[in-house]
GROMACS .gro file of C-alpha atoms in nm:
model
   69
    1MET     CA    1  -1.611   3.327  -2.161
    2LYS     CA    2  -1.745   3.021  -2.334
    3THR     CA    3  -1.402   2.868  -2.368
    4LYS     CA    4  -1.328   2.919  -1.999
    5ILE     CA    5  -1.647   2.743  -1.897
    6SER     CA    6  -1.575   2.465  -2.144
    7LEU     CA    7  -1.223   2.425  -2.009
    8VAL     CA    8  -1.339   2.414  -1.649
    9LEU     CA    9  -1.606   2.159  -1.737
   10LEU     CA   10  -1.355   1.944  -1.927
   11LEU     CA   11  -1.101   1.953  -1.640
   12SER     CA   12  -1.373   1.866  -1.391
   13LEU     CA   13  -1.473   1.562  -1.595
   14VAL     CA   14  -1.114   1.446  -1.631
   15THR     CA   15  -1.055   1.488  -1.256
   16TYR     CA   16  -1.369   1.289  -1.177
   17ALA     CA   17  -1.269   1.013  -1.416
   18ALA     CA   18  -0.915   0.995  -1.274
   19ASN     CA   19  -1.049   0.982  -0.917
   20ALA     CA   20  -1.281   0.690  -1.012
   21GLN     CA   21  -0.978   0.473  -1.084
   22PHE     CA   22  -0.897   0.433  -0.711
   23PRO     CA   23  -1.117   0.193  -0.518
   24PRO     CA   24  -1.200   0.276  -0.155
   25TYR     CA   25  -1.023  -0.039  -0.028
   26TYR     CA   26  -0.757  -0.293  -0.124
   27PHE     CA   27  -0.720  -0.655  -0.012
   28GLY     CA   28  -0.421  -0.877  -0.076
   29LEU     CA   29  -0.180  -1.142   0.043
   30LYS     CA   30   0.175  -1.092   0.159
   31ALA     CA   31   0.454  -1.347   0.123
   32ALA     CA   32   0.810  -1.282   0.242
   33PRO     CA   33   1.097  -1.528   0.253
   34GLN     CA   34   1.362  -1.443   0.510
   35ILE     CA   35   1.701  -1.549   0.642
   36SER     CA   36   1.770  -1.463   1.005
   37TRP     CA   37   2.063  -1.507   1.236
   38MET     CA   38   2.156  -1.401   1.585
   39LYS     CA   39   2.513  -1.368   1.709
   40PRO     CA   40   2.505  -1.355   2.092
   41ASP     CA   41   2.760  -1.136   2.269
   42ALA     CA   42   2.743  -1.331   2.595
   43ASP     CA   43   2.975  -1.624   2.651
   44THR     CA   44   2.705  -1.839   2.808
   45TYR     CA   45   2.498  -1.856   2.489
   46GLU     CA   46   2.588  -2.039   2.170
   47GLY     CA   47   2.462  -1.936   1.825
   48ALA     CA   48   2.267  -2.189   1.617
   49GLY     CA   49   2.364  -2.040   1.280
   50ALA     CA   50   2.140  -1.898   1.014
   51LYS     CA   51   1.778  -2.010   0.988
   52VAL     CA   52   1.549  -1.986   0.686
   53GLY     CA   53   1.191  -1.877   0.743
   54PHE     CA   54   0.885  -1.770   0.562
   55ALA     CA   55   0.624  -1.508   0.661
   56TRP     CA   56   0.280  -1.467   0.509
   57GLY     CA   57  -0.038  -1.278   0.586
   58PHE     CA   58  -0.338  -1.084   0.469
   59ILE     CA   59  -0.324  -0.718   0.385
   60ALA     CA   60  -0.612  -0.469   0.391
   61GLU     CA   61  -0.591  -0.096   0.313
   62PHE     CA   62  -0.881   0.138   0.357
   63ASN     CA   63  -0.883   0.494   0.225
   64LEU     CA   64  -0.997   0.721   0.509
   65LEU     CA   65  -0.999   1.045   0.314
   66LYS     CA   66  -1.151   1.090  -0.028
   67ILE     CA   67  -1.028   1.407  -0.184
   68THR     CA   68  -1.239   1.542  -0.466
   69VAL     CA   69  -1.176   1.850  -0.671
   0.00000   0.00000   0.00000
């Protein structure tokens, strides 16, 4: 009986310590180089070839559910 209680207590502490590793929110930056092109099917339009672009932005992730065991 003592070993079962000790085992349950140990697993509970390990689970709590593992859950503490995840913060409730993350912030970051996103950077994405890109190459885009469009090939029109209509005869009245003329393609301009490939274009190089760059996208950037801010990222935020919030944990809505906190699951504890």
